[in-house]
Amino acid sequence: MSQVRTAVLPVAGWGTRFLPVTKSVPKELLPLLDRPCVDYIVTEAVEAGIERIILVTARGKDSLLDYFDRFPELEARLKAANKHELLERVMEAAHKAEIISLRQPEMLGLGHAVLCARAAVGEEPFAVLLGDDIIFSDKPVIGQMIQAYDEAGGDKAVVSLMEVPLEQTRRYGICDGDWLKPGLMAVKEMVEKPEPSEAPSTSAIVGRYVLPADIFSILETTRPGRGGEIQLTDALATLANAQRVLGYVFDGERHDTGNVLGLLRASLFAAARRDDLREDFLAILDEVHSLLR
């Protein structure tokens, strides 16, 4: 059994790209079809064998915890109405994993959000999943990475990688290093959101990490970097200097749901994957095409 049993989900952001709806609804609860985005992330973690989910939240995001709680009144009403399939779907979220919620008092960066989970994580390796990145795959991507972590001996960090166009490097942490085999890099250099002219490669980190527990002590001494925030990439660069970071090119279809068009695109792809929606969805697409002609 893997030692990686805990996942940290940093979900404290304001979701400004979705204003005004995120004035009262956490971005992570915006729906991708009939499930909130955060449910896809938690499901990925649980299917990879994760037992505990730590939500690093902020003021005004209590509804995130409510989603993963029981709702006895609603459950009783659905049961009385013999809506058993819907009842099962409503209760599913509360049974996925142990959910722990804690607050990030100030939004000082991703590295700081991860550091806030230190006491809850303890001295074990753990996973970090970012809520904007939803990845459709046959095997959970974080599970693929946990396997790579275990096979490497359990003392190295593993970051997920995908190739991006050079002009997009300013959006990501970028890795460079030696390829140990196809899809697995021994990372030597990590740069947070470099300009294309300064990017060492086009191998970008995408919202999934498996981290050793000593990343916390490194984060404690990591100075604010780009944007005046404590960057997780900067802390990982310390591990990379000690030859303790692997870059894993995952097998899956990644969607960035952190902006309006990205969420729309993910919804379209998700609808095309659903047997119960595909036929009607394609008919709607035909209607849209006819309007644009």
Short mmCIF file of C-alpha atoms in Angstrom, two decimals:
data_model
loop_
_atom_site.label_atom_id
_atom_site.label_comp_id
_atom_site.label_asym_id
_atom_site.label_seq_id
_atom_site.Cartn_x
_atom_site.Cartn_y
_atom_site.Cartn_z
CA MET A 1 0.00 0.00 0.00
CA SER A 2 1.21 3.51 -0.80
CA GLN A 3 2.05 5.90 2.04
CA VAL A 4 0.21 8.69 0.17
CA ARG A 5 -3.15 8.78 1.93
CA THR A 6 -3.89 12.50 2.15
CA ALA A 7 -4.67 15.11 -0.49
CA VAL A 8 -4.60 18.89 -0.05
CA LEU A 9 -6.95 20.99 -2.19
CA PRO A 10 -6.15 24.73 -2.08
CA VAL A 11 -9.59 26.30 -2.65
CA ALA A 12 -9.28 29.72 -1.00
CA GLY A 13 -9.24 31.85 -4.16
CA TRP A 14 -11.82 34.53 -4.89
CA GLY A 15 -12.65 33.36 -8.41
CA THR A 16 -12.53 36.89 -9.85
CA ARG A 17 -12.72 35.62 -13.43
CA PHE A 18 -16.27 34.44 -12.71
CA LEU A 19 -17.60 37.56 -11.04
CA PRO A 20 -20.36 38.42 -10.30
CA VAL A 21 -21.52 34.83 -9.61
CA THR A 22 -18.53 34.14 -7.34
CA LYS A 23 -19.57 37.02 -5.12
CA SER A 24 -21.80 34.48 -3.35
CA VAL A 25 -20.94 31.08 -4.89
CA PRO A 26 -17.43 29.61 -4.50
CA LYS A 27 -15.80 29.08 -7.87
CA GLU A 28 -15.20 25.42 -7.00
CA LEU A 29 -18.97 24.84 -6.74
CA LEU A 30 -19.69 26.10 -10.24
CA PRO A 31 -21.17 23.18 -12.16
CA LEU A 32 -19.51 21.11 -14.81
CA LEU A 33 -22.76 19.59 -16.06
CA ASP A 34 -24.56 18.30 -12.93
CA ARG A 35 -21.60 18.14 -10.54
CA PRO A 36 -19.49 20.96 -9.11
CA CYS A 37 -15.90 21.16 -10.30
CA VAL A 38 -14.53 20.31 -6.85
CA ASP A 39 -16.41 17.00 -6.92
CA TYR A 40 -14.42 15.88 -9.97
CA ILE A 41 -11.17 16.68 -8.15
CA VAL A 42 -12.16 14.85 -4.97
CA THR A 43 -13.38 11.86 -6.99
CA GLU A 44 -10.04 11.65 -8.80
CA ALA A 45 -8.22 11.60 -5.47
CA VAL A 46 -10.52 8.99 -3.92
CA GLU A 47 -10.28 6.71 -6.96
CA ALA A 48 -6.48 6.88 -6.55
CA GLY A 49 -6.74 5.53 -3.00
CA ILE A 50 -6.68 8.82 -1.07
CA GLU A 51 -8.45 8.53 2.29
CA ARG A 52 -8.40 12.12 3.61
CA ILE A 53 -9.13 15.36 1.78
CA ILE A 54 -7.95 18.65 3.30
CA LEU A 55 -9.76 21.69 1.90
CA VAL A 56 -7.74 24.87 2.43
CA THR A 57 -10.53 27.44 2.26
CA ALA A 58 -11.20 31.10 3.09
CA ARG A 59 -13.93 33.21 4.64
CA GLY A 60 -17.23 32.84 2.80
CA LYS A 61 -16.56 29.33 1.50
CA ASP A 62 -18.39 27.25 4.11
CA SER A 63 -20.73 25.97 1.40
CA LEU A 64 -17.83 23.87 0.08
CA LEU A 65 -17.92 21.84 3.26
CA ASP A 66 -21.72 21.75 3.15
CA TYR A 67 -21.57 20.04 -0.24
CA PHE A 68 -19.63 17.11 1.25
CA ASP A 69 -21.92 16.89 4.29
CA ARG A 70 -25.19 15.01 4.79
CA PHE A 71 -28.53 16.78 4.18
CA PRO A 72 -31.03 14.66 6.17
CA GLU A 73 -34.12 16.71 5.27
CA LEU A 74 -33.47 16.48 1.54
CA GLU A 75 -32.58 12.80 1.80
CA ALA A 76 -35.83 12.05 3.67
CA ARG A 77 -37.89 13.90 1.07
CA LEU A 78 -36.24 12.06 -1.83
CA LYS A 79 -36.70 8.73 -0.07
CA ALA A 80 -40.39 9.45 0.59
CA ALA A 81 -40.84 10.30 -3.08
CA ASN A 82 -39.16 7.01 -4.13
CA LYS A 83 -36.48 8.96 -5.99
CA HIS A 84 -33.85 6.41 -5.02
CA GLU A 85 -31.41 7.05 -7.87
CA LEU A 86 -31.36 10.77 -7.13
CA LEU A 87 -31.03 10.03 -3.40
CA GLU A 88 -27.99 7.89 -4.07
CA ARG A 89 -26.40 10.69 -6.10
CA VAL A 90 -27.09 13.25 -3.37
CA MET A 91 -25.57 11.03 -0.67
CA GLU A 92 -22.53 10.04 -2.71
CA ALA A 93 -20.53 13.19 -1.98
CA ALA A 94 -20.78 12.69 1.79
CA HIS A 95 -19.33 9.17 1.54
CA LYS A 96 -16.32 9.81 -0.71
CA ALA A 97 -13.65 10.39 1.95
CA GLU A 98 -12.88 12.03 5.27
CA ILE A 99 -13.13 15.77 4.60
CA ILE A 100 -11.16 18.24 6.71
CA SER A 101 -11.59 22.00 6.27
CA LEU A 102 -9.18 24.70 7.43
CA ARG A 103 -8.73 28.33 6.50
CA GLN A 104 -5.90 30.20 4.85
CA PRO A 105 -6.01 33.50 6.80
CA GLU A 106 -4.35 35.48 4.01
CA MET A 107 -3.97 34.63 0.35
CA LEU A 108 -0.19 34.66 0.17
CA GLY A 109 0.28 32.18 -2.63
CA LEU A 110 -0.03 28.47 -3.42
CA GLY A 111 3.01 27.62 -1.33
CA HIS A 112 1.48 29.35 1.67
CA ALA A 113 -1.84 27.53 1.15
CA VAL A 114 -0.03 24.18 1.19
CA LEU A 115 1.91 25.23 4.29
CA CYS A 116 -1.39 25.95 6.07
CA ALA A 117 -2.16 22.22 5.87
CA ARG A 118 1.01 21.16 7.68
CA ALA A 119 -0.54 20.21 11.04
CA ALA A 120 -3.36 18.29 9.38
CA VAL A 121 -1.05 16.38 7.01
CA GLY A 122 1.53 15.42 9.62
CA GLU A 123 4.79 13.72 8.65
CA GLU A 124 3.49 11.73 5.69
CA PRO A 125 3.87 12.30 1.95
CA PHE A 126 0.78 13.83 0.43
CA ALA A 127 -0.86 14.88 -2.83
CA VAL A 128 -1.87 18.36 -3.93
CA LEU A 129 -4.62 18.83 -6.52
CA LEU A 130 -5.54 22.24 -7.90
CA GLY A 131 -9.24 22.78 -8.48
CA ASP A 132 -8.98 24.57 -11.84
CA ASP A 133 -7.41 21.56 -13.55
CA ILE A 134 -9.91 18.82 -14.37
CA ILE A 135 -8.41 15.86 -16.19
CA PHE A 136 -10.44 13.14 -17.88
CA SER A 137 -8.45 9.90 -17.90
CA ASP A 138 -8.92 6.14 -17.72
CA LYS A 139 -6.71 5.98 -14.61
CA PRO A 140 -6.74 8.90 -12.15
CA VAL A 141 -3.80 11.16 -12.93
CA ILE A 142 -2.87 11.59 -9.28
CA GLY A 143 -2.90 7.78 -9.04
CA GLN A 144 -0.47 7.58 -11.96
CA MET A 145 1.80 10.00 -10.10
CA ILE A 146 1.55 8.19 -6.76
CA GLN A 147 2.69 5.05 -8.54
CA ALA A 148 5.68 6.95 -9.98
CA TYR A 149 6.43 8.32 -6.49
CA ASP A 150 6.38 4.83 -4.95
CA GLU A 151 8.52 3.36 -7.73
CA ALA A 152 11.12 6.12 -7.20
CA GLY A 153 11.59 5.12 -3.57
CA GLY A 154 9.23 7.51 -1.81
CA ASP A 155 11.56 10.46 -1.13
CA LYS A 156 11.15 12.56 -4.28
CA ALA A 157 8.49 15.03 -5.28
CA VAL A 158 6.53 14.26 -8.45
CA VAL A 159 4.98 17.05 -10.53
CA SER A 160 2.65 16.54 -13.48
CA LEU A 161 3.88 17.81 -16.83
CA MET A 162 2.40 18.64 -20.19
CA GLU A 163 3.82 20.39 -23.23
CA VAL A 164 2.54 23.91 -23.91
CA PRO A 165 3.15 26.40 -26.74
CA LEU A 166 6.15 28.62 -26.05
CA GLU A 167 3.98 31.75 -25.84
CA GLN A 168 2.04 30.21 -22.93
CA THR A 169 5.00 29.57 -20.61
CA ARG A 170 4.18 32.76 -18.67
CA ARG A 171 1.06 30.96 -17.34
CA TYR A 172 2.85 28.00 -15.75
CA GLY A 173 5.73 26.74 -13.70
CA ILE A 174 8.22 25.38 -16.24
CA CYS A 175 10.59 22.43 -15.76
CA ASP A 176 13.77 21.38 -17.49
CA GLY A 177 16.02 18.37 -16.94
CA ASP A 178 17.02 14.97 -18.25
CA TRP A 179 14.53 12.41 -19.52
CA LEU A 180 15.05 9.17 -17.63
CA LYS A 181 12.61 7.43 -19.95
CA PRO A 182 9.69 8.56 -22.11
CA GLY A 183 7.35 10.58 -19.92
CA LEU A 184 9.61 10.79 -16.84
CA MET A 185 12.00 13.70 -16.28
CA ALA A 186 14.68 14.14 -13.64
CA VAL A 187 14.00 17.83 -13.02
CA LYS A 188 17.05 20.08 -12.71
CA GLU A 189 15.49 23.51 -13.13
CA MET A 190 12.10 25.01 -12.25
CA VAL A 191 10.98 28.54 -13.10
CA GLU A 192 7.68 30.11 -12.09
CA LYS A 193 5.82 31.68 -15.05
CA PRO A 194 8.80 32.73 -17.17
CA GLU A 195 8.48 34.94 -20.20
CA PRO A 196 8.86 32.91 -23.42
CA SER A 197 12.32 34.36 -23.99
CA GLU A 198 13.44 33.10 -20.56
CA ALA A 199 11.69 29.71 -20.48
CA PRO A 200 14.15 26.79 -20.19
CA SER A 201 11.66 24.46 -21.91
CA THR A 202 7.97 24.09 -22.73
CA SER A 203 7.32 21.36 -20.12
CA ALA A 204 4.69 22.95 -17.88
CA ILE A 205 3.53 21.90 -14.43
CA VAL A 206 -0.22 21.22 -14.36
CA GLY A 207 -2.14 21.24 -11.04
CA ARG A 208 -1.08 17.84 -9.61
CA TYR A 209 1.75 17.15 -7.15
CA VAL A 210 2.94 14.35 -4.89
CA LEU A 211 5.14 15.83 -2.18
CA PRO A 212 7.37 14.51 0.62
CA ALA A 213 6.63 15.84 4.10
CA ASP A 214 9.87 17.85 4.29
CA ILE A 215 8.47 20.27 1.71
CA PHE A 216 6.86 22.03 4.69
CA SER A 217 10.20 22.96 6.27
CA ILE A 218 11.34 24.29 2.89
CA LEU A 219 8.17 26.35 2.46
CA GLU A 220 8.71 27.90 5.89
CA THR A 221 11.92 29.51 4.66
CA THR A 222 10.84 30.23 1.08
CA ARG A 223 10.78 33.97 0.45
CA PRO A 224 7.96 35.57 -1.54
CA GLY A 225 8.62 35.28 -5.25
CA ARG A 226 6.70 36.21 -8.36
CA GLY A 227 3.69 38.39 -7.53
CA GLY A 228 4.92 38.82 -3.96
CA GLU A 229 3.56 35.37 -3.08
CA ILE A 230 5.12 32.24 -1.61
CA GLN A 231 5.37 30.03 -4.66
CA LEU A 232 5.28 26.25 -4.41
CA THR A 233 7.47 26.10 -7.51
CA ASP A 234 10.22 28.04 -5.71
CA ALA A 235 10.16 25.55 -2.82
CA LEU A 236 10.24 22.64 -5.25
CA ALA A 237 13.28 24.20 -6.94
CA THR A 238 15.17 23.55 -3.69
CA LEU A 239 14.32 19.86 -3.98
CA ALA A 240 15.25 19.92 -7.67
CA ASN A 241 18.72 21.21 -6.73
CA ALA A 242 19.06 18.12 -4.57
CA GLN A 243 17.92 15.88 -7.47
CA ARG A 244 14.65 15.10 -5.68
CA VAL A 245 12.00 16.12 -8.22
CA LEU A 246 10.53 14.01 -11.01
CA GLY A 247 8.36 15.37 -13.80
CA TYR A 248 5.66 12.96 -14.92
CA VAL A 249 3.92 13.39 -18.27
CA PHE A 250 0.41 12.21 -17.46
CA ASP A 251 -1.99 10.29 -19.67
CA GLY A 252 -5.25 12.24 -19.81
CA GLU A 253 -7.25 15.11 -21.28
CA ARG A 254 -6.73 18.27 -19.24
CA HIS A 255 -9.17 21.17 -19.02
CA ASP A 256 -8.55 24.54 -17.35
CA THR A 257 -11.86 25.45 -15.70
CA GLY A 258 -10.49 28.60 -14.09
CA ASN A 259 -12.09 30.91 -16.64
CA VAL A 260 -15.45 31.15 -18.40
CA LEU A 261 -14.41 29.72 -21.76
CA GLY A 262 -12.34 26.98 -20.14
CA LEU A 263 -15.31 25.83 -18.05
CA LEU A 264 -17.55 25.95 -21.12
CA ARG A 265 -15.05 23.88 -23.12
CA ALA A 266 -14.77 21.31 -20.32
CA SER A 267 -18.57 21.09 -20.14
CA LEU A 268 -18.81 20.42 -23.87
CA PHE A 269 -16.22 17.65 -23.71
CA ALA A 270 -17.87 16.16 -20.62
CA ALA A 271 -21.29 16.15 -22.31
CA ALA A 272 -19.81 14.36 -25.32
CA ARG A 273 -18.50 11.66 -22.96
CA ARG A 274 -21.84 11.03 -21.26
CA ASP A 275 -23.94 8.24 -22.80
CA ASP A 276 -27.13 9.75 -21.38
CA LEU A 277 -26.42 13.21 -22.83
CA ARG A 278 -24.44 12.66 -26.03
CA GLU A 279 -27.31 12.33 -28.53
CA ASP A 280 -29.24 15.39 -27.33
CA PHE A 281 -26.01 17.32 -26.91
CA LEU A 282 -25.03 16.71 -30.54
CA ALA A 283 -28.48 17.88 -31.60
CA ILE A 284 -27.95 21.11 -29.69
CA LEU A 285 -24.60 21.57 -31.42
CA ASP A 286 -26.34 21.21 -34.77
CA GLU A 287 -28.78 23.94 -33.74
CA VAL A 288 -25.91 26.23 -32.78
CA HIS A 289 -24.13 25.57 -36.08
CA SER A 290 -27.27 26.41 -38.01
CA LEU A 291 -27.53 29.76 -36.24
CA LEU A 292 -23.95 30.60 -37.13
CA ARG A 293 -24.25 29.82 -40.81
#
